[in-house]
Short mmCIF file of C-alpha atoms in Angstrom, two decimals:
data_model
loop_
_atom_site.label_atom_id
_atom_site.label_comp_id
_atom_site.label_asym_id
_atom_site.label_seq_id
_atom_site.Cartn_x
_atom_site.Cartn_y
_atom_site.Cartn_z
CA MET F 1 0.00 -0.05 0.02
CA ALA F 2 2.82 2.35 0.91
CA ARG F 3 4.65 1.46 -2.17
CA SER F 4 1.57 2.19 -4.29
CA GLY F 5 1.27 5.60 -2.61
CA ARG F 6 4.90 6.41 -3.28
CA SER F 7 4.40 5.37 -6.92
CA THR F 8 1.39 7.56 -7.27
CA LEU F 9 3.22 10.54 -5.65
CA LYS F 10 6.19 9.99 -7.92
CA LEU F 11 4.00 9.85 -11.01
CA MET F 12 2.08 12.96 -9.84
CA LEU F 13 5.30 14.90 -9.31
CA LYS F 14 6.77 13.79 -12.70
CA THR F 15 3.57 14.62 -14.52
CA VAL F 16 2.01 17.67 -12.94
CA LEU F 17 5.02 19.46 -11.59
CA LEU F 18 7.08 19.20 -14.68
CA THR F 19 4.14 19.91 -17.02
CA SER F 20 3.26 23.08 -15.09
CA LEU F 21 6.90 24.33 -15.11
CA VAL F 22 7.42 23.50 -18.74
CA LEU F 23 4.20 25.48 -19.74
CA THR F 24 4.54 28.33 -17.27
CA ALA F 25 8.03 29.27 -18.47
CA PRO F 26 7.16 30.21 -22.05
CA ILE F 27 3.98 31.99 -21.00
CA VAL F 28 5.98 34.13 -18.50
CA ALA F 29 8.49 34.79 -21.21
CA ILE F 30 5.91 35.84 -23.73
CA ARG F 31 4.36 38.10 -21.05
CA TRP F 32 7.70 39.67 -20.24
CA TRP F 33 8.28 40.70 -23.80
CA GLY F 34 4.72 42.24 -24.03
CA GLY F 35 2.86 39.54 -25.80
CA PHE F 36 -0.12 39.79 -23.49
CA GLU F 37 -0.09 43.57 -22.82
CA GLU F 38 -2.91 44.40 -25.18
CA VAL F 39 -5.25 41.67 -24.11
CA GLU F 40 -4.37 42.28 -20.47
CA LEU F 41 -5.29 45.96 -20.81
CA ASN F 42 -8.53 44.98 -22.42
CA ALA F 43 -9.31 42.64 -19.59
CA TYR F 44 -8.42 45.53 -17.13
CA ASP F 45 -10.82 47.71 -18.90
CA ARG F 46 -13.56 45.07 -18.77
CA PHE F 47 -13.05 44.66 -14.97
CA LEU F 48 -13.27 48.47 -14.60
CA ARG F 49 -16.48 48.65 -16.58
CA GLN F 50 -18.04 45.74 -14.62
CA ARG F 51 -17.56 47.35 -11.25
CA PRO F 52 -20.68 48.90 -9.83
CA PRO F 53 -20.96 52.60 -10.17
CA GLU F 54 -19.90 54.64 -7.07
CA GLU F 55 -21.77 57.49 -5.47
CA PRO F 56 -20.80 60.97 -6.92
CA ASP F 57 -18.04 62.76 -4.91
CA ASP F 58 -19.70 66.06 -3.89
CA ARG F 59 -16.33 67.39 -2.71
CA VAL F 60 -15.67 68.20 -6.37
CA VAL F 61 -17.89 70.36 -8.59
CA VAL F 62 -17.44 70.86 -12.32
CA ILE F 63 -18.62 74.11 -14.10
CA THR F 64 -19.41 72.96 -17.63
CA ILE F 65 -19.48 75.01 -20.89
CA GLY F 66 -21.74 73.17 -23.28
CA GLU F 67 -23.56 73.85 -26.59
CA ARG F 68 -26.55 75.29 -24.74
CA ASP F 69 -24.27 77.81 -22.88
CA ILE F 70 -22.54 78.95 -26.13
CA GLU F 71 -26.05 79.51 -27.63
CA GLN F 72 -27.31 81.49 -24.62
CA LEU F 73 -24.18 83.60 -24.29
CA GLN F 74 -23.66 83.99 -28.07
CA GLN F 75 -19.99 83.63 -27.55
CA TYR F 76 -17.41 81.15 -28.80
CA PRO F 77 -14.84 81.01 -27.51
CA ILE F 78 -16.24 82.36 -24.30
CA HIS F 79 -15.03 85.98 -23.71
CA ASP F 80 -12.37 86.84 -21.15
CA GLY F 81 -14.73 89.31 -19.47
CA THR F 82 -17.34 86.39 -19.02
CA PHE F 83 -14.74 84.24 -17.36
CA ALA F 84 -13.86 87.24 -15.05
CA ASP F 85 -17.44 87.48 -13.97
CA LEU F 86 -17.68 83.68 -13.41
CA LEU F 87 -14.44 83.63 -11.26
CA GLU F 88 -15.57 86.56 -9.14
CA LYS F 89 -18.91 84.97 -8.45
CA LEU F 90 -17.36 81.59 -7.60
CA GLU F 91 -14.87 83.10 -5.24
CA SER F 92 -17.72 84.78 -3.40
CA TYR F 93 -18.97 81.38 -2.59
CA GLN F 94 -15.66 80.52 -0.81
CA PRO F 95 -14.52 77.30 -2.47
CA ARG F 96 -11.25 75.87 -1.39
CA GLY F 97 -9.73 75.74 -4.88
CA ILE F 98 -10.68 76.66 -8.43
CA GLY F 99 -9.14 74.82 -11.43
CA PHE F 100 -9.28 76.90 -14.56
CA ASP F 101 -9.01 74.33 -17.35
CA ILE F 102 -9.44 76.78 -20.16
CA SER F 103 -6.81 77.94 -22.66
CA ARG F 104 -6.30 81.67 -22.65
CA ASP F 105 -3.08 82.07 -24.66
CA VAL F 106 -4.67 84.78 -26.85
CA PRO F 107 -7.31 87.32 -25.81
CA HIS F 108 -11.05 86.62 -26.56
CA GLY F 109 -13.52 89.47 -26.57
CA PRO F 110 -13.07 93.13 -25.69
CA LEU F 111 -9.65 94.07 -24.24
CA ALA F 112 -11.33 95.42 -21.15
CA GLY F 113 -12.44 91.89 -20.34
CA ARG F 114 -8.89 90.63 -20.72
CA LYS F 115 -7.69 93.19 -18.27
CA ARG F 116 -10.34 92.30 -15.72
CA LEU F 117 -9.58 88.52 -16.07
CA THR F 118 -5.89 89.23 -15.46
CA GLU F 119 -6.66 91.28 -12.30
CA VAL F 120 -9.04 88.65 -10.91
CA ILE F 121 -6.56 85.85 -11.36
CA ALA F 122 -3.61 87.77 -10.07
CA GLN F 123 -5.41 88.83 -6.89
CA SER F 124 -6.69 85.32 -6.10
CA ASP F 125 -4.98 82.73 -3.98
CA THR F 126 -7.44 79.94 -4.87
CA ILE F 127 -7.37 79.93 -8.64
CA ILE F 128 -5.11 77.31 -10.28
CA SER F 129 -4.60 77.95 -13.98
CA GLY F 130 -3.83 75.03 -16.38
CA CYS F 131 -1.20 74.95 -19.12
CA MET F 132 0.19 72.53 -21.67
CA LEU F 133 3.79 71.41 -21.24
CA SER F 134 6.20 71.78 -24.11
CA SER F 135 7.48 68.64 -25.88
CA GLU F 136 9.97 67.93 -28.67
CA LYS F 137 7.47 69.03 -31.30
CA TYR F 138 5.09 71.28 -29.30
CA PRO F 139 5.95 74.65 -27.83
CA GLY F 140 3.45 74.30 -25.07
CA SER F 141 0.63 76.68 -24.08
CA PRO F 142 0.83 79.30 -21.22
CA PRO F 143 -1.48 79.52 -18.21
CA ALA F 144 -4.18 82.21 -18.09
CA PRO F 145 -2.87 85.76 -17.78
CA GLY F 146 -2.13 86.93 -14.28
CA THR F 147 -1.24 83.47 -12.87
CA THR F 148 1.79 83.35 -10.59
CA ASP F 149 4.30 80.49 -10.90
CA GLU F 150 3.13 78.97 -7.60
CA ARG F 151 -0.46 78.55 -9.06
CA VAL F 152 0.45 76.94 -12.42
CA ALA F 153 -0.51 73.33 -13.13
CA PHE F 154 -0.30 71.26 -16.37
CA VAL F 155 -3.36 69.48 -17.70
CA GLU F 156 -1.93 66.58 -19.83
CA SER F 157 -2.90 62.94 -19.41
CA PRO F 158 -0.71 60.01 -20.52
CA GLU F 159 -2.01 57.80 -23.29
CA ASP F 160 -1.38 54.19 -23.88
CA PHE F 161 -0.58 52.64 -27.30
CA ASP F 162 -4.33 52.57 -28.03
CA LYS F 163 -4.81 56.23 -27.08
CA THR F 164 -6.69 55.35 -23.87
CA VAL F 165 -6.03 57.13 -20.67
CA ARG F 166 -5.59 54.70 -17.82
CA ARG F 167 -2.96 56.69 -15.79
CA SER F 168 -2.60 60.16 -14.35
CA ILE F 169 0.65 62.29 -14.00
CA LEU F 170 1.25 63.95 -10.69
CA ILE F 171 4.55 65.76 -11.46
CA SER F 172 6.38 66.53 -14.67
CA THR F 173 8.86 68.86 -16.25
CA PRO F 174 8.71 70.50 -19.71
CA THR F 175 10.81 69.15 -22.62
CA ALA F 176 12.93 71.30 -24.87
CA ALA F 177 10.92 72.13 -28.01
CA ASP F 178 12.39 72.34 -31.57
CA PRO F 179 12.33 74.99 -32.75
CA THR F 180 12.60 77.17 -29.66
CA PRO F 181 9.26 78.80 -28.81
CA LEU F 182 8.88 82.60 -29.52
CA THR F 183 7.11 83.16 -26.14
CA GLN F 184 8.83 81.84 -23.01
CA HIS F 185 6.71 80.88 -19.99
CA LEU F 186 6.98 78.41 -17.10
CA CYS F 187 5.41 75.58 -19.05
CA ASN F 188 8.03 75.49 -21.78
CA THR F 189 11.07 76.20 -19.72
CA ALA F 190 13.03 72.96 -19.99
CA ARG F 191 14.95 72.55 -16.78
CA GLU F 192 15.40 69.51 -14.62
CA ASP F 193 14.51 71.48 -11.53
CA ASN F 194 11.39 73.05 -13.18
CA GLU F 195 8.94 70.44 -11.71
CA ILE F 196 5.30 71.35 -12.12
CA LEU F 197 2.37 69.78 -10.42
CA SER F 198 -0.74 68.46 -12.30
CA LEU F 199 -4.02 70.29 -12.04
CA SER F 200 -5.57 67.42 -10.20
CA LEU F 201 -2.78 67.05 -7.57
CA HIS F 202 -2.59 70.82 -7.06
CA LEU F 203 -6.28 71.07 -6.31
CA ALA F 204 -6.25 67.99 -4.13
CA LEU F 205 -3.38 69.39 -2.05
CA ILE F 206 -5.32 72.65 -1.53
CA TYR F 207 -8.43 70.80 -0.35
CA LEU F 208 -6.47 68.57 2.01
CA GLU F 209 -4.52 71.53 3.46
CA GLY F 210 -7.98 72.93 4.42
CA ALA F 211 -8.60 69.67 6.25
CA GLY F 212 -5.28 69.98 8.14
CA ILE F 213 -3.41 67.38 6.00
CA SER F 214 -0.14 68.47 4.32
CA ALA F 215 1.99 66.54 1.80
CA LYS F 216 5.46 65.34 2.92
CA PRO F 217 8.06 63.17 1.23
CA ALA F 218 8.26 59.56 2.20
CA ASN F 219 11.44 57.61 2.65
CA THR F 220 11.02 56.38 -0.95
CA GLY F 221 10.79 59.81 -2.35
CA GLU F 222 7.10 59.45 -3.01
CA ILE F 223 4.32 61.71 -1.73
CA GLN F 224 2.90 60.93 1.73
CA LEU F 225 -0.55 62.24 2.65
CA ASP F 226 -1.40 61.35 6.26
CA GLN F 227 -1.35 57.55 6.17
CA GLN F 228 -1.75 57.24 2.49
CA LEU F 229 1.28 56.85 0.19
CA LEU F 230 0.81 57.90 -3.39
CA SER F 231 2.91 55.09 -4.88
CA ARG F 232 4.68 55.83 -8.13
CA ILE F 233 4.27 53.18 -10.92
CA ASN F 234 6.94 52.08 -13.31
CA GLY F 235 6.85 50.84 -16.92
CA ARG F 236 6.23 47.24 -15.81
CA PHE F 237 3.52 47.94 -13.34
CA GLY F 238 0.71 45.30 -13.41
CA SER F 239 0.54 43.89 -16.91
CA TYR F 240 2.30 46.84 -18.48
CA THR F 241 5.55 46.06 -20.30
CA HIS F 242 6.07 49.20 -22.43
CA ALA F 243 4.48 51.98 -20.47
CA ASP F 244 6.14 55.33 -20.80
CA THR F 245 6.45 56.55 -17.23
CA PRO F 246 9.43 59.03 -17.01
CA GLU F 247 7.30 61.19 -14.68
CA TYR F 248 5.62 60.60 -11.38
CA GLN F 249 2.54 58.59 -12.45
CA MET F 250 -0.27 56.69 -10.83
CA MET F 251 -3.05 54.42 -12.23
CA LEU F 252 -6.27 56.43 -12.51
CA ASN F 253 -8.97 54.66 -10.47
CA TYR F 254 -12.02 55.89 -12.21
CA ARG F 255 -15.32 56.24 -10.20
CA GLY F 256 -17.48 55.48 -13.17
CA ALA F 257 -18.46 56.48 -16.68
CA LYS F 258 -20.79 59.32 -15.86
CA GLN F 259 -22.13 61.39 -12.89
CA VAL F 260 -19.09 60.91 -10.83
CA VAL F 261 -19.22 64.57 -9.47
CA PRO F 262 -21.93 67.24 -9.47
CA GLU F 263 -22.05 69.33 -12.75
CA VAL F 264 -23.30 72.86 -13.06
CA SER F 265 -23.50 74.84 -16.24
CA ILE F 266 -21.78 78.21 -16.59
CA SER F 267 -25.12 79.85 -17.41
CA ASP F 268 -26.63 78.74 -14.12
CA VAL F 269 -23.73 80.11 -12.16
CA LEU F 270 -23.85 83.49 -13.95
CA GLN F 271 -27.62 83.69 -13.53
CA GLY F 272 -27.38 82.98 -9.76
CA LYS F 273 -29.31 79.68 -9.94
CA ILE F 274 -26.93 77.85 -7.58
CA THR F 275 -26.54 78.33 -3.81
CA ALA F 276 -23.27 79.30 -2.07
CA ALA F 277 -23.59 76.00 0.00
CA SER F 278 -23.16 73.95 -3.15
CA ILE F 279 -19.70 75.55 -3.79
CA ARG F 280 -18.37 76.42 -0.31
CA ASP F 281 -15.36 74.30 0.83
CA ARG F 282 -15.27 72.44 -2.39
CA VAL F 283 -12.92 71.97 -5.32
CA VAL F 284 -14.28 73.70 -8.36
CA LEU F 285 -13.20 72.81 -11.95
CA ILE F 286 -14.11 74.90 -14.97
CA GLY F 287 -13.93 73.30 -18.42
CA SER F 288 -15.57 72.86 -21.79
CA THR F 289 -18.00 70.04 -22.46
CA SER F 290 -19.14 71.06 -25.91
CA LEU F 291 -18.30 68.83 -28.82
CA VAL F 292 -16.93 71.86 -30.81
CA SER F 293 -14.11 72.15 -28.21
CA LYS F 294 -12.88 68.65 -29.08
CA ASP F 295 -11.55 68.23 -25.61
CA LEU F 296 -12.31 64.52 -25.43
CA ILE F 297 -10.28 61.76 -23.86
CA SER F 298 -10.61 58.05 -24.63
CA THR F 299 -11.24 56.08 -21.43
CA PRO F 300 -11.69 52.37 -20.50
CA TYR F 301 -15.49 52.95 -20.74
CA ILE F 302 -15.41 52.74 -24.45
CA GLU F 303 -18.13 50.09 -24.51
CA THR F 304 -20.62 51.96 -22.40
CA GLY F 305 -22.03 53.66 -25.44
CA THR F 306 -21.54 57.15 -23.84
CA ASP F 307 -19.75 59.35 -26.36
CA SER F 308 -18.09 56.16 -27.65
CA GLY F 309 -16.26 55.89 -24.40
CA ASN F 310 -14.68 59.37 -24.62
CA MET F 311 -14.80 61.67 -21.56
CA HIS F 312 -14.28 65.43 -21.52
CA GLY F 313 -10.94 66.51 -20.23
CA VAL F 314 -12.38 68.46 -17.32
CA LEU F 315 -14.25 65.39 -16.09
CA VAL F 316 -11.02 63.22 -16.18
CA HIS F 317 -9.36 65.90 -14.05
CA ALA F 318 -12.31 65.63 -11.62
CA GLN F 319 -11.81 61.87 -11.52
CA ALA F 320 -8.16 62.30 -10.67
CA VAL F 321 -8.85 64.92 -7.92
CA SER F 322 -11.59 62.68 -6.49
CA GLN F 323 -9.22 59.71 -6.44
CA ILE F 324 -6.59 61.45 -4.23
CA LEU F 325 -9.23 62.89 -1.92
CA SER F 326 -11.01 59.52 -1.56
CA ALA F 327 -7.75 57.55 -0.93
CA VAL F 328 -6.56 60.01 1.86
CA LEU F 329 -9.93 60.76 3.47
CA ASP F 330 -12.11 57.57 2.71
CA GLN F 331 -9.32 54.99 2.46
CA ARG F 332 -10.57 54.08 -1.03
CA GLN F 333 -8.19 51.76 -2.76
CA LEU F 334 -5.54 52.87 -5.18
CA ILE F 335 -4.73 50.52 -8.02
CA GLN F 336 -1.82 48.28 -6.98
CA SER F 337 0.04 45.33 -8.23
CA TRP F 338 2.36 42.60 -6.99
CA SER F 339 6.09 42.40 -7.74
CA GLU F 340 7.07 40.52 -10.85
CA VAL F 341 8.23 37.51 -8.83
CA GLY F 342 4.88 37.41 -7.00
CA GLU F 343 3.03 37.47 -10.41
CA ILE F 344 5.12 34.61 -11.64
CA PHE F 345 4.30 32.43 -8.59
CA TRP F 346 0.64 33.46 -9.09
CA ILE F 347 0.65 32.16 -12.65
CA TRP F 348 2.59 28.97 -11.78
CA GLY F 349 0.39 28.32 -8.74
CA TRP F 350 -2.70 28.21 -10.87
CA ALA F 351 -1.00 26.02 -13.45
CA LEU F 352 -0.10 23.60 -10.71
CA GLY F 353 -3.54 23.59 -9.22
CA SER F 354 -5.26 22.96 -12.57
CA GLY F 355 -2.72 20.17 -13.33
CA LEU F 356 -3.57 18.46 -10.01
CA LEU F 357 -7.22 18.61 -10.73
CA ALA F 358 -6.62 17.03 -14.21
CA PHE F 359 -4.50 14.28 -12.71
CA TYR F 360 -7.00 13.15 -10.18
CA ASN F 361 -10.20 13.77 -12.34
CA ARG F 362 -9.50 11.13 -14.90
CA ARG F 363 -13.12 10.62 -16.09
CA LEU F 364 -13.76 12.83 -19.09
CA GLU F 365 -16.77 14.60 -17.69
CA LEU F 366 -14.98 15.36 -14.33
CA PHE F 367 -12.00 16.66 -16.27
CA LEU F 368 -14.11 19.05 -18.29
CA LEU F 369 -15.95 20.22 -15.29
CA GLY F 370 -12.63 20.77 -13.42
CA THR F 371 -11.17 22.72 -16.27
CA ILE F 372 -14.21 24.85 -16.56
CA ALA F 373 -14.25 25.42 -12.80
CA THR F 374 -10.61 26.54 -12.86
CA GLY F 375 -11.39 29.08 -15.63
CA LEU F 376 -14.32 30.43 -13.60
CA ALA F 377 -12.24 30.50 -10.46
CA VAL F 378 -9.33 32.44 -12.11
CA THR F 379 -11.85 34.92 -13.60
CA GLY F 380 -13.87 35.40 -10.37
CA LEU F 381 -10.77 35.72 -8.07
CA CYS F 382 -9.04 38.28 -10.35
CA TYR F 383 -12.13 40.34 -10.57
CA ALA F 384 -12.74 40.10 -6.76
CA LEU F 385 -9.18 41.17 -5.96
CA PHE F 386 -9.59 44.12 -8.37
CA LEU F 387 -13.02 45.05 -7.01
CA TYR F 388 -12.37 44.81 -3.21
CA GLN F 389 -8.54 45.26 -3.02
CA GLY F 390 -7.79 47.43 -5.99
CA LEU F 391 -5.17 44.82 -6.94
CA TRP F 392 -4.36 44.23 -10.61
CA VAL F 393 -3.10 40.72 -11.07
CA PRO F 394 -2.29 38.68 -14.27
CA PHE F 395 -5.48 37.29 -15.72
CA VAL F 396 -5.09 36.18 -19.37
CA PRO F 397 -1.66 34.43 -18.82
CA THR F 398 -2.95 32.82 -15.71
CA LEU F 399 -6.07 31.50 -17.58
CA ILE F 400 -4.06 30.32 -20.56
CA THR F 401 -1.41 28.56 -18.46
CA GLY F 402 -4.04 26.82 -16.30
CA ILE F 403 -6.00 25.46 -19.30
CA LEU F 404 -2.75 24.30 -21.13
CA THR F 405 -1.42 22.60 -18.00
CA ALA F 406 -4.79 20.77 -17.52
CA LEU F 407 -4.74 19.63 -21.25
CA GLY F 408 -1.01 18.69 -20.94
CA VAL F 409 -1.46 16.49 -17.85
CA ARG F 410 -4.59 14.90 -19.48
CA PHE F 411 -2.59 14.04 -22.58
CA ILE F 412 0.31 12.57 -20.68
CA ASP F 413 -1.97 10.62 -18.42
CA LEU F 414 -3.79 9.22 -21.34
CA ALA F 415 -0.61 8.21 -22.90
CA ASN F 416 0.61 6.50 -19.74
CA ARG F 417 -2.64 4.66 -19.25
CA THR F 418 -2.73 3.41 -22.89
CA GLY F 419 0.68 1.64 -22.49
CA TYR F 420 -0.30 0.56 -18.98
CA SER F 421 -3.52 -1.02 -20.15
CA GLN F 422 -1.70 -2.87 -22.94
CA ALA F 423 0.79 -4.40 -20.50
CA ILE F 424 -2.05 -5.64 -18.29
CA TYR F 425 -3.98 -7.06 -21.30
CA GLU F 426 -0.96 -9.04 -22.40
CA GLN F 427 -0.37 -10.32 -18.85
CA LEU F 428 -3.96 -11.59 -18.48
CA LEU F 429 -4.16 -12.93 -22.04
CA GLU F 430 -1.00 -15.08 -21.35
CA GLN F 431 -2.18 -16.27 -17.99
CA TRP F 432 -5.67 -17.14 -19.06
CA ARG F 433 -4.59 -18.82 -22.35
CA GLY F 434 -2.48 -21.20 -20.37
CA GLY F 435 0.79 -22.84 -21.08
CA ALA F 436 -0.32 -25.31 -23.65
CA GLY F 437 2.05 -25.56 -26.65
CA ARG F 438 4.65 -23.33 -24.92
CA ASP F 439 7.85 -24.25 -23.16
CA ARG F 440 9.08 -22.73 -19.89
CA LYS F 441 11.67 -20.70 -21.74
CA GLY F 442 9.07 -19.04 -23.93
CA ASP F 443 6.99 -18.12 -20.87
CA TYR F 444 10.05 -16.65 -19.32
CA LEU F 445 10.85 -14.45 -22.30
CA GLU F 446 7.18 -13.34 -22.50
CA GLN F 447 7.40 -12.26 -18.79
CA LEU F 448 10.62 -10.41 -19.58
CA VAL F 449 8.91 -8.39 -22.36
CA LEU F 450 5.93 -7.63 -20.09
CA ARG F 451 8.20 -6.50 -17.29
CA ALA F 452 9.92 -4.07 -19.62
CA ARG F 453 6.58 -2.58 -20.66
CA LEU F 454 5.33 -2.25 -17.09
CA ALA F 455 8.64 -0.76 -16.05
CA ARG F 456 7.76 2.26 -18.09
CA HIS F 457 4.86 2.97 -15.92
CA ASP F 458 6.54 2.47 -12.55
CA GLN F 459 4.63 -0.53 -11.53
CA THR F 460 5.11 -4.41 -11.85
CA ALA F 461 2.56 -6.89 -12.76
CA SER F 462 2.86 -8.63 -9.41
CA GLU F 463 1.61 -5.54 -7.59
CA LEU F 464 -1.67 -5.76 -9.47
CA ILE F 465 -2.39 -9.33 -10.60
CA THR F 466 -2.00 -12.58 -8.72
CA ASP F 467 -0.65 -15.72 -10.18
CA ASN F 468 -4.13 -16.90 -11.01
CA GLY F 469 -4.76 -13.77 -13.02
CA GLN F 470 -7.02 -12.11 -10.31
CA LEU F 471 -6.77 -8.50 -9.23
CA ARG F 472 -5.29 -7.80 -5.78
CA GLU F 473 -7.54 -6.39 -3.07
CA THR F 474 -5.47 -3.42 -2.44
CA THR F 475 -5.81 -2.00 -5.96
CA SER F 476 -7.52 1.42 -6.29
CA PRO F 477 -11.11 1.65 -7.64
CA GLN F 478 -9.82 3.31 -10.77
CA VAL F 479 -7.49 0.49 -11.64
CA LYS F 480 -10.21 -2.08 -10.74
CA ALA F 481 -12.49 -0.46 -13.23
CA LEU F 482 -9.72 -0.59 -15.80
CA TYR F 483 -9.03 -4.22 -14.99
CA GLU F 484 -12.60 -5.16 -15.59
CA GLN F 485 -12.65 -3.53 -19.02
CA ILE F 486 -9.35 -5.20 -20.00
CA SER F 487 -10.40 -8.64 -18.71
CA GLN F 488 -13.59 -8.51 -20.65
CA GLN F 489 -11.65 -7.65 -23.79
CA VAL F 490 -9.28 -10.66 -23.13
CA GLN F 491 -12.25 -12.94 -22.80
CA ARG F 492 -13.69 -11.86 -26.06
CA ASP F 493 -10.30 -12.14 -27.80
CA LEU F 494 -9.83 -15.74 -26.37
CA ALA F 495 -13.28 -16.73 -27.53
CA ALA F 496 -12.52 -15.54 -31.07
CA GLU F 497 -9.35 -17.53 -31.29
CA LYS F 498 -9.50 -20.79 -33.23
CA PRO F 499 -7.82 -23.74 -31.41
CA GLU F 500 -4.78 -25.13 -33.16
CA PRO F 501 -3.67 -28.87 -32.86
CA ILE F 502 -0.88 -29.41 -30.47
CA LEU F 503 1.81 -31.66 -31.95
CA PRO F 504 4.09 -33.73 -29.77
CA SER F 505 7.45 -32.05 -29.56
CA ASN F 506 9.38 -35.35 -29.50
CA LYS F 507 8.21 -36.56 -32.87
CA PRO F 508 10.57 -35.47 -35.68
CA GLY F 509 9.28 -34.17 -38.89
CA ASN F 510 6.12 -32.52 -37.61
CA GLY F 511 7.39 -28.96 -38.20
CA ASN F 512 6.64 -27.91 -34.64
CA SER F 513 10.36 -27.50 -33.82
CA LYS F 514 10.64 -24.91 -36.69
CA LEU F 515 7.56 -23.01 -35.38
CA GLN F 516 9.01 -22.83 -31.81
CA ALA F 517 12.34 -21.67 -33.18
CA ARG F 518 10.56 -18.81 -35.02
CA GLN F 519 8.62 -17.94 -31.88
CA LEU F 520 11.73 -18.04 -29.82
CA GLN F 521 13.62 -15.80 -32.21
CA THR F 522 10.66 -13.28 -32.21
CA LEU F 523 10.62 -13.31 -28.33
CA LEU F 524 14.39 -12.75 -28.08
CA SER F 525 14.11 -9.81 -30.48
CA ARG F 526 11.29 -8.32 -28.47
CA ALA F 527 13.21 -8.77 -25.23
CA ARG F 528 16.34 -7.16 -26.55
CA GLN F 529 14.37 -4.21 -27.83
CA SER F 530 12.43 -3.79 -24.56
CA ARG F 531 15.77 -4.00 -22.54
CA SER F 532 17.43 -1.28 -24.70
CA GLN F 533 14.44 0.97 -24.37
CA SER F 534 13.25 0.60 -20.83
CA LEU F 535 15.65 -1.43 -18.80
CA SER F 536 18.97 0.03 -19.80
CA GLY F 537 19.55 1.28 -16.15
CA SER F 538 18.27 -1.90 -14.27
CA HIS F 539 20.64 -3.80 -12.02
CA HIS F 540 18.74 -7.14 -12.55
CA ASN F 541 20.28 -9.80 -14.77
CA PRO F 542 17.64 -12.19 -15.86
CA ALA F 543 20.02 -14.57 -17.50
CA GLN F 544 21.34 -15.52 -14.00
CA GLN F 545 17.93 -16.39 -12.64
CA PRO F 546 16.35 -19.88 -13.04
CA PRO F 547 13.71 -20.00 -15.83
CA SER F 548 11.23 -21.41 -13.51
CA GLU F 549 11.04 -18.21 -11.59
CA PRO F 550 10.81 -15.32 -14.11
CA PRO F 551 11.27 -11.84 -12.53
CA VAL F 552 8.16 -9.67 -12.40
#
């Protein structure tokens, strides 16, 4: 019994362990070189879309400028004087911070309005004005007039290869443009020490300072806000392999596709249709939501049917502000991932588990159910970790490795059992046919061939079958069922055989000696072939044992 258990354990280790390792290695290598990045990002987007929508964050308010506002005001672009009126009214409601996500690089409307806008912004300590950073081929765009350097913030969002925004930048520096811009400003001054905060981070810090929470550098050089660390991601974060992350970046944990924060039109504010309580102590963002502005960003919600998955830039900034506030004040999860070593063990662990299920569920229906259950378990657990822990773990490579390992173990097990069954069949056929017409030397050589075949499967015939051709009591139920099938086949084959006359071996001239010689030659060839294939390492020497006791 102990020997049978050790044999099963050895077979399991050889089959499941090696198969899982052999199949995990190339999957991990393909993942390392980016072979799964696109499908993994698609799976990430699907998990994000399947999350239940969260309640709107009323700490952030967006002042929108849509087609209806343009029609009512009869202005496009909106005049500088109109924005001066808007900012003055909003400041009277005492918000903690105002994010001005409107390009004002050139004047719009009467010059008197431009002067008033400059004065309002210059005298305010709550207005943060957005700009565009310069790059190699873009000169950048300046913040609104009157903005001091301390209240400048950039508004760019990083795009993946499919133009989708899944990350947010917290801190960045301008890049030298070619040719050199004619107008110099903070957002196109390419210096290593010219680090500029993003609009979302700047507004979040202003709000948190009002709550008594200040930012400080952690030991890792990252931003620490109270107990929350804003962990910086690298180019291989999660399932990324080619992410461009030279700046301080984080994953953008969207709250939903729509209605994530309260939205108020610019016309309602100018006409006094909102209350001061709806603005007081809040972060206010001002931006365009009209289609003519073309300020649209592709998001993971592309399959929601809302603007084909595109979201206006000011709403993306609102999502980023809400993410930081919620993480610090509400302990809402930030998107995180394991180390690369941890992700490799995750993939291999599922491969090992699916291989074990396939090894012990040998019936076809149980194997199929086990494989389906493994796929559902991988999907469910990956989604649950993302939903409840904000943890982004490998999904597609894990699913593929688990299924391939199950199929590989199944294939190897079927191959093993095919040779195993054939060896038992020949053992039973020889025992039930009897020794008529065969000499002791022929029986010995047949046993030698059988032993060589059984040796390939780590088990001898004597462990399963008695000298009378009966199955031993200690055999497992699976082998018993296999034995019954084989024994029935043997009986059918014996019944189909035609009896041949047995000629006395001591009478010359009957031709039996020639027949036995041919049989002996065939058996010797089979024995030599089996020894060279399967018993090359054996320490037994059958030639030194008496023929009457053939080794088994």
